[in-house]
JSON list of C-alpha atoms in Angstrom, two decimals:
[
{"chain": "O", "resi": 19, "resn": "MET", "atom": "CA", "xyz": [-44.14, -25.56, 75.86]},
{"chain": "O", "resi": 20, "resn": "PHE", "atom": "CA", "xyz": [-42.70, -26.93, 72.67]},
{"chain": "O", "resi": 21, "resn": "ARG", "atom": "CA", "xyz": [-39.07, -26.47, 71.68]},
{"chain": "O", "resi": 22, "resn": "LEU", "atom": "CA", "xyz": [-37.74, -26.41, 68.13]},
{"chain": "O", "resi": 23, "resn": "CYS", "atom": "CA", "xyz": [-34.30, -27.53, 67.01]},
{"chain": "O", "resi": 24, "resn": "LEU", "atom": "CA", "xyz": [-33.26, -25.90, 63.73]},
{"chain": "O", "resi": 25, "resn": "GLN", "atom": "CA", "xyz": [-30.75, -26.22, 60.93]},
{"chain": "O", "resi": 26, "resn": "ASN", "atom": "CA", "xyz": [-29.31, -23.41, 58.76]},
{"chain": "O", "resi": 27, "resn": "LEU", "atom": "CA", "xyz": [-31.94, -20.77, 58.25]},
{"chain": "O", "resi": 28, "resn": "TYR", "atom": "CA", "xyz": [-31.94, -18.39, 55.29]},
{"chain": "O", "resi": 29, "resn": "GLY", "atom": "CA", "xyz": [-34.05, -15.64, 53.82]},
{"chain": "O", "resi": 30, "resn": "PRO", "atom": "CA", "xyz": [-34.63, -11.93, 54.30]},
{"chain": "O", "resi": 31, "resn": "TYR", "atom": "CA", "xyz": [-32.90, -10.17, 57.21]},
{"chain": "O", "resi": 32, "resn": "ASP", "atom": "CA", "xyz": [-30.07, -12.70, 57.23]},
{"chain": "O", "resi": 33, "resn": "ASN", "atom": "CA", "xyz": [-26.63, -11.81, 58.54]},
{"chain": "O", "resi": 34, "resn": "PHE", "atom": "CA", "xyz": [-24.33, -11.09, 55.60]},
{"chain": "O", "resi": 35, "resn": "ASP", "atom": "CA", "xyz": [-21.28, -10.10, 57.67]},
{"chain": "O", "resi": 36, "resn": "LEU", "atom": "CA", "xyz": [-18.35, -12.16, 56.45]},
{"chain": "O", "resi": 37, "resn": "GLU", "atom": "CA", "xyz": [-16.95, -12.52, 59.99]},
{"chain": "O", "resi": 38, "resn": "THR", "atom": "CA", "xyz": [-20.14, -13.77, 61.67]},
{"chain": "O", "resi": 39, "resn": "SER", "atom": "CA", "xyz": [-22.51, -15.09, 59.02]},
{"chain": "O", "resi": 40, "resn": "HIS", "atom": "CA", "xyz": [-23.34, -18.68, 58.17]},
{"chain": "O", "resi": 41, "resn": "VAL", "atom": "CA", "xyz": [-22.38, -20.38, 54.92]},
{"chain": "O", "resi": 42, "resn": "LEU", "atom": "CA", "xyz": [-25.26, -19.29, 52.63]},
{"chain": "O", "resi": 43, "resn": "PRO", "atom": "CA", "xyz": [-25.26, -15.53, 53.30]},
{"chain": "O", "resi": 44, "resn": "ALA", "atom": "CA", "xyz": [-21.46, -15.54, 53.31]},
{"chain": "O", "resi": 45, "resn": "MET", "atom": "CA", "xyz": [-21.46, -17.15, 49.86]},
{"chain": "O", "resi": 46, "resn": "ILE", "atom": "CA", "xyz": [-23.99, -14.64, 48.54]},
{"chain": "O", "resi": 47, "resn": "ARG", "atom": "CA", "xyz": [-21.87, -11.79, 49.71]},
{"chain": "O", "resi": 48, "resn": "LYS", "atom": "CA", "xyz": [-18.56, -13.28, 48.49]},
{"chain": "O", "resi": 49, "resn": "PHE", "atom": "CA", "xyz": [-19.89, -14.02, 45.01]},
{"chain": "O", "resi": 50, "resn": "ASP", "atom": "CA", "xyz": [-21.57, -10.61, 44.76]},
{"chain": "O", "resi": 51, "resn": "MET", "atom": "CA", "xyz": [-18.38, -8.80, 45.86]},
{"chain": "O", "resi": 52, "resn": "ALA", "atom": "CA", "xyz": [-16.32, -10.82, 43.35]},
{"chain": "O", "resi": 53, "resn": "LYS", "atom": "CA", "xyz": [-18.77, -9.99, 40.58]},
{"chain": "O", "resi": 54, "resn": "GLU", "atom": "CA", "xyz": [-18.71, -6.31, 41.54]},
{"chain": "O", "resi": 55, "resn": "ASN", "atom": "CA", "xyz": [-14.92, -6.22, 41.67]},
{"chain": "O", "resi": 56, "resn": "GLU", "atom": "CA", "xyz": [-14.57, -8.34, 38.52]},
{"chain": "O", "resi": 57, "resn": "ASP", "atom": "CA", "xyz": [-12.48, -10.88, 40.42]},
{"chain": "O", "resi": 58, "resn": "LEU", "atom": "CA", "xyz": [-11.47, -13.98, 38.45]},
{"chain": "O", "resi": 59, "resn": "SER", "atom": "CA", "xyz": [-12.16, -16.34, 41.36]},
{"chain": "O", "resi": 60, "resn": "VAL", "atom": "CA", "xyz": [-13.87, -16.74, 44.70]},
{"chain": "O", "resi": 61, "resn": "GLU", "atom": "CA", "xyz": [-12.14, -18.65, 47.48]},
{"chain": "O", "resi": 62, "resn": "LEU", "atom": "CA", "xyz": [-14.25, -20.88, 49.69]},
{"chain": "O", "resi": 63, "resn": "TRP", "atom": "CA", "xyz": [-13.20, -22.95, 52.71]},
{"chain": "O", "resi": 64, "resn": "GLY", "atom": "CA", "xyz": [-12.68, -26.69, 52.69]},
{"chain": "O", "resi": 65, "resn": "THR", "atom": "CA", "xyz": [-13.36, -29.18, 49.93]},
{"chain": "O", "resi": 66, "resn": "GLY", "atom": "CA", "xyz": [-17.04, -28.40, 49.32]},
{"chain": "O", "resi": 67, "resn": "GLU", "atom": "CA", "xyz": [-17.97, -31.97, 50.20]},
{"chain": "O", "resi": 68, "resn": "PRO", "atom": "CA", "xyz": [-19.79, -31.48, 53.56]},
{"chain": "O", "resi": 69, "resn": "LEU", "atom": "CA", "xyz": [-23.56, -31.78, 53.41]},
{"chain": "O", "resi": 70, "resn": "ARG", "atom": "CA", "xyz": [-25.88, -29.17, 54.91]},
{"chain": "O", "resi": 71, "resn": "GLU", "atom": "CA", "xyz": [-29.63, -28.75, 55.36]},
{"chain": "O", "resi": 72, "resn": "PHE", "atom": "CA", "xyz": [-31.29, -25.36, 54.84]},
{"chain": "O", "resi": 73, "resn": "LEU", "atom": "CA", "xyz": [-34.66, -24.08, 55.97]},
{"chain": "O", "resi": 74, "resn": "HIS", "atom": "CA", "xyz": [-36.29, -20.84, 54.83]},
{"chain": "O", "resi": 75, "resn": "VAL", "atom": "CA", "xyz": [-37.33, -18.51, 57.66]},
{"chain": "O", "resi": 76, "resn": "ASN", "atom": "CA", "xyz": [-40.94, -18.51, 56.40]},
{"chain": "O", "resi": 77, "resn": "ASP", "atom": "CA", "xyz": [-41.05, -22.31, 56.75]},
{"chain": "O", "resi": 78, "resn": "LEU", "atom": "CA", "xyz": [-39.81, -21.89, 60.31]},
{"chain": "O", "resi": 79, "resn": "ALA", "atom": "CA", "xyz": [-42.55, -19.31, 60.99]},
{"chain": "O", "resi": 80, "resn": "GLU", "atom": "CA", "xyz": [-45.11, -21.76, 59.63]},
{"chain": "O", "resi": 81, "resn": "ALA", "atom": "CA", "xyz": [-43.76, -24.52, 61.87]},
{"chain": "O", "resi": 82, "resn": "VAL", "atom": "CA", "xyz": [-44.09, -22.29, 64.95]},
{"chain": "O", "resi": 83, "resn": "ILE", "atom": "CA", "xyz": [-47.67, -21.38, 63.99]},
{"chain": "O", "resi": 84, "resn": "TYR", "atom": "CA", "xyz": [-48.43, -25.06, 63.37]},
{"chain": "O", "resi": 85, "resn": "CYS", "atom": "CA", "xyz": [-47.12, -25.98, 66.83]},
{"chain": "O", "resi": 86, "resn": "LEU", "atom": "CA", "xyz": [-49.16, -23.25, 68.50]},
{"chain": "O", "resi": 87, "resn": "GLU", "atom": "CA", "xyz": [-52.37, -24.01, 66.62]},
{"chain": "O", "resi": 88, "resn": "ASN", "atom": "CA", "xyz": [-52.09, -27.71, 67.33]},
{"chain": "O", "resi": 89, "resn": "TYR", "atom": "CA", "xyz": [-51.10, -27.30, 70.98]},
{"chain": "O", "resi": 90, "resn": "LEU", "atom": "CA", "xyz": [-47.89, -29.29, 70.58]},
{"chain": "O", "resi": 91, "resn": "THR", "atom": "CA", "xyz": [-46.38, -29.22, 74.03]},
{"chain": "O", "resi": 92, "resn": "ASP", "atom": "CA", "xyz": [-43.76, -30.95, 76.16]},
{"chain": "O", "resi": 93, "resn": "HIS", "atom": "CA", "xyz": [-41.73, -32.18, 73.25]},
{"chain": "O", "resi": 94, "resn": "LEU", "atom": "CA", "xyz": [-38.66, -31.23, 71.25]},
{"chain": "O", "resi": 95, "resn": "TYR", "atom": "CA", "xyz": [-39.31, -31.04, 67.52]},
{"chain": "O", "resi": 96, "resn": "ASN", "atom": "CA", "xyz": [-36.62, -31.01, 64.87]},
{"chain": "O", "resi": 97, "resn": "VAL", "atom": "CA", "xyz": [-37.65, -28.63, 62.11]},
{"chain": "O", "resi": 98, "resn": "GLY", "atom": "CA", "xyz": [-35.79, -29.02, 58.83]},
{"chain": "O", "resi": 99, "resn": "SER", "atom": "CA", "xyz": [-36.28, -29.20, 55.09]},
{"chain": "O", "resi": 100, "resn": "GLY", "atom": "CA", "xyz": [-35.52, -32.93, 55.07]},
{"chain": "O", "resi": 101, "resn": "ASP", "atom": "CA", "xyz": [-32.97, -32.48, 52.30]},
{"chain": "O", "resi": 102, "resn": "ASP", "atom": "CA", "xyz": [-29.29, -31.74, 52.33]},
{"chain": "O", "resi": 103, "resn": "LEU", "atom": "CA", "xyz": [-26.80, -30.79, 49.65]},
{"chain": "O", "resi": 104, "resn": "ALA", "atom": "CA", "xyz": [-23.08, -30.51, 49.33]},
{"chain": "O", "resi": 105, "resn": "ILE", "atom": "CA", "xyz": [-21.52, -27.12, 49.99]},
{"chain": "O", "resi": 106, "resn": "SER", "atom": "CA", "xyz": [-20.10, -27.33, 46.46]},
{"chain": "O", "resi": 107, "resn": "GLU", "atom": "CA", "xyz": [-23.68, -27.68, 45.09]},
{"chain": "O", "resi": 108, "resn": "LEU", "atom": "CA", "xyz": [-24.74, -24.67, 47.13]},
{"chain": "O", "resi": 109, "resn": "ALA", "atom": "CA", "xyz": [-21.80, -22.70, 45.72]},
{"chain": "O", "resi": 110, "resn": "THR", "atom": "CA", "xyz": [-22.90, -23.59, 42.17]},
{"chain": "O", "resi": 111, "resn": "MET", "atom": "CA", "xyz": [-26.45, -22.44, 42.94]},
{"chain": "O", "resi": 112, "resn": "VAL", "atom": "CA", "xyz": [-25.29, -19.15, 44.47]},
{"chain": "O", "resi": 113, "resn": "LYS", "atom": "CA", "xyz": [-22.83, -18.50, 41.66]},
{"chain": "O", "resi": 114, "resn": "LYS", "atom": "CA", "xyz": [-25.66, -18.91, 39.13]},
{"chain": "O", "resi": 115, "resn": "VAL", "atom": "CA", "xyz": [-28.11, -16.69, 41.03]},
{"chain": "O", "resi": 116, "resn": "VAL", "atom": "CA", "xyz": [-25.52, -13.93, 41.42]},
{"chain": "O", "resi": 117, "resn": "ASN", "atom": "CA", "xyz": [-24.47, -14.41, 37.76]},
{"chain": "O", "resi": 118, "resn": "TYR", "atom": "CA", "xyz": [-20.84, -14.58, 38.69]},
{"chain": "O", "resi": 119, "resn": "GLN", "atom": "CA", "xyz": [-18.68, -15.72, 35.78]},
{"chain": "O", "resi": 120, "resn": "GLY", "atom": "CA", "xyz": [-15.40, -16.51, 37.55]},
{"chain": "O", "resi": 121, "resn": "SER", "atom": "CA", "xyz": [-14.19, -19.74, 39.11]},
{"chain": "O", "resi": 122, "resn": "VAL", "atom": "CA", "xyz": [-14.39, -21.22, 42.59]},
{"chain": "O", "resi": 123, "resn": "ILE", "atom": "CA", "xyz": [-11.21, -22.13, 44.42]},
{"chain": "O", "resi": 124, "resn": "TRP", "atom": "CA", "xyz": [-11.57, -24.50, 47.36]},
{"chain": "O", "resi": 125, "resn": "ASP", "atom": "CA", "xyz": [-9.04, -23.77, 50.10]},
{"chain": "O", "resi": 126, "resn": "VAL", "atom": "CA", "xyz": [-8.47, -27.29, 51.43]},
{"chain": "O", "resi": 127, "resn": "SER", "atom": "CA", "xyz": [-6.16, -25.95, 54.13]},
{"chain": "O", "resi": 128, "resn": "LYS", "atom": "CA", "xyz": [-9.30, -24.61, 55.83]},
{"chain": "O", "resi": 129, "resn": "PRO", "atom": "CA", "xyz": [-11.62, -26.88, 57.79]},
{"chain": "O", "resi": 130, "resn": "ASN", "atom": "CA", "xyz": [-14.68, -28.57, 56.32]},
{"chain": "O", "resi": 131, "resn": "GLY", "atom": "CA", "xyz": [-16.55, -28.80, 59.58]},
{"chain": "O", "resi": 132, "resn": "THR", "atom": "CA", "xyz": [-18.97, -31.63, 60.33]},
{"chain": "O", "resi": 133, "resn": "PRO", "atom": "CA", "xyz": [-19.29, -33.95, 57.31]},
{"chain": "O", "resi": 134, "resn": "ARG", "atom": "CA", "xyz": [-23.11, -33.98, 57.38]},
{"chain": "O", "resi": 135, "resn": "LYS", "atom": "CA", "xyz": [-25.79, -32.00, 59.18]},
{"chain": "O", "resi": 136, "resn": "LEU", "atom": "CA", "xyz": [-29.23, -33.38, 58.44]},
{"chain": "O", "resi": 137, "resn": "MET", "atom": "CA", "xyz": [-31.93, -33.54, 61.09]},
{"chain": "O", "resi": 138, "resn": "ASP", "atom": "CA", "xyz": [-34.61, -36.19, 61.44]},
{"chain": "O", "resi": 139, "resn": "SER", "atom": "CA", "xyz": [-37.80, -34.13, 61.33]},
{"chain": "O", "resi": 140, "resn": "THR", "atom": "CA", "xyz": [-40.03, -37.23, 61.43]},
{"chain": "O", "resi": 141, "resn": "ARG", "atom": "CA", "xyz": [-41.82, -36.27, 64.65]},
{"chain": "O", "resi": 142, "resn": "ILE", "atom": "CA", "xyz": [-43.24, -32.98, 63.41]},
{"chain": "O", "resi": 143, "resn": "ARG", "atom": "CA", "xyz": [-43.83, -34.32, 59.89]},
{"chain": "O", "resi": 144, "resn": "ASP", "atom": "CA", "xyz": [-45.80, -37.23, 61.27]},
{"chain": "O", "resi": 145, "resn": "LEU", "atom": "CA", "xyz": [-48.02, -34.66, 62.99]},
{"chain": "O", "resi": 146, "resn": "GLY", "atom": "CA", "xyz": [-48.73, -32.96, 59.67]},
{"chain": "O", "resi": 147, "resn": "TRP", "atom": "CA", "xyz": [-46.25, -30.11, 59.24]},
{"chain": "O", "resi": 148, "resn": "LEU", "atom": "CA", "xyz": [-44.17, -30.03, 56.05]},
{"chain": "O", "resi": 149, "resn": "PRO", "atom": "CA", "xyz": [-41.83, -27.38, 54.68]},
{"chain": "O", "resi": 150, "resn": "LYS", "atom": "CA", "xyz": [-43.06, -25.72, 51.53]},
{"chain": "O", "resi": 151, "resn": "ILE", "atom": "CA", "xyz": [-40.17, -23.60, 50.31]},
{"chain": "O", "resi": 152, "resn": "ASP", "atom": "CA", "xyz": [-37.47, -25.04, 48.01]},
{"chain": "O", "resi": 153, "resn": "LEU", "atom": "CA", "xyz": [-34.03, -23.52, 48.41]},
{"chain": "O", "resi": 154, "resn": "GLU", "atom": "CA", "xyz": [-33.27, -23.44, 44.66]},
{"chain": "O", "resi": 155, "resn": "MET", "atom": "CA", "xyz": [-36.63, -21.82, 43.86]},
{"chain": "O", "resi": 156, "resn": "VAL", "atom": "CA", "xyz": [-36.24, -18.90, 46.28]},
{"chain": "O", "resi": 157, "resn": "LEU", "atom": "CA", "xyz": [-32.52, -18.36, 46.49]},
{"chain": "O", "resi": 158, "resn": "GLY", "atom": "CA", "xyz": [-32.91, -15.51, 44.00]},
{"chain": "O", "resi": 159, "resn": "ASN", "atom": "CA", "xyz": [-35.33, -13.79, 46.39]},
{"chain": "O", "resi": 160, "resn": "THR", "atom": "CA", "xyz": [-32.74, -13.91, 49.18]},
{"chain": "O", "resi": 161, "resn": "TYR", "atom": "CA", "xyz": [-30.11, -12.46, 46.84]},
{"chain": "O", "resi": 162, "resn": "GLN", "atom": "CA", "xyz": [-32.54, -9.71, 45.78]},
{"chain": "O", "resi": 163, "resn": "TRP", "atom": "CA", "xyz": [-33.20, -8.86, 49.41]},
{"chain": "O", "resi": 164, "resn": "TYR", "atom": "CA", "xyz": [-29.45, -8.65, 49.97]},
{"chain": "O", "resi": 165, "resn": "LEU", "atom": "CA", "xyz": [-29.12, -6.25, 47.01]},
{"chain": "O", "resi": 166, "resn": "ASP", "atom": "CA", "xyz": [-32.12, -4.11, 47.99]},
{"chain": "O", "resi": 167, "resn": "GLU", "atom": "CA", "xyz": [-31.67, -3.95, 51.75]},
{"chain": "O", "resi": 168, "resn": "PHE", "atom": "CA", "xyz": [-28.16, -4.96, 52.82]},
{"chain": "O", "resi": 169, "resn": "LYS", "atom": "CA", "xyz": [-26.10, -3.21, 50.11]},
{"chain": "O", "resi": 170, "resn": "ARG", "atom": "CA", "xyz": [-27.86, 0.13, 50.10]}
]
């Protein structure tokens, strides 16, 4: 049996609860709430400098199918996008997608967490699997799902 090690997943059916969600859905919700409330700023934790890797849930599904179809067994495979970006860059992307006009305030009294989380997905890539979905290209779809399904 193969085992997959994953990074931050995103996409439809994500967890947008501000107490238990990961960084991307939390940002979507915070920026959307600030826009709705006409807040002048959104406060985010840390400095915005840590780097994170994100993988769309559909790319994960494709990786699982790939492993099954190619009988990849007895190994651990890292499955990631292969790219990381600063949390501040992510905030800029989410702010744009949500069309929030206010400012971002970084609460440096809060922790940054690990400076960088980027996996080495060489093993599965060398076997032929590659992610296809670009975060910036589909972030709007995730936000639209949030508006259509989570906020109703």
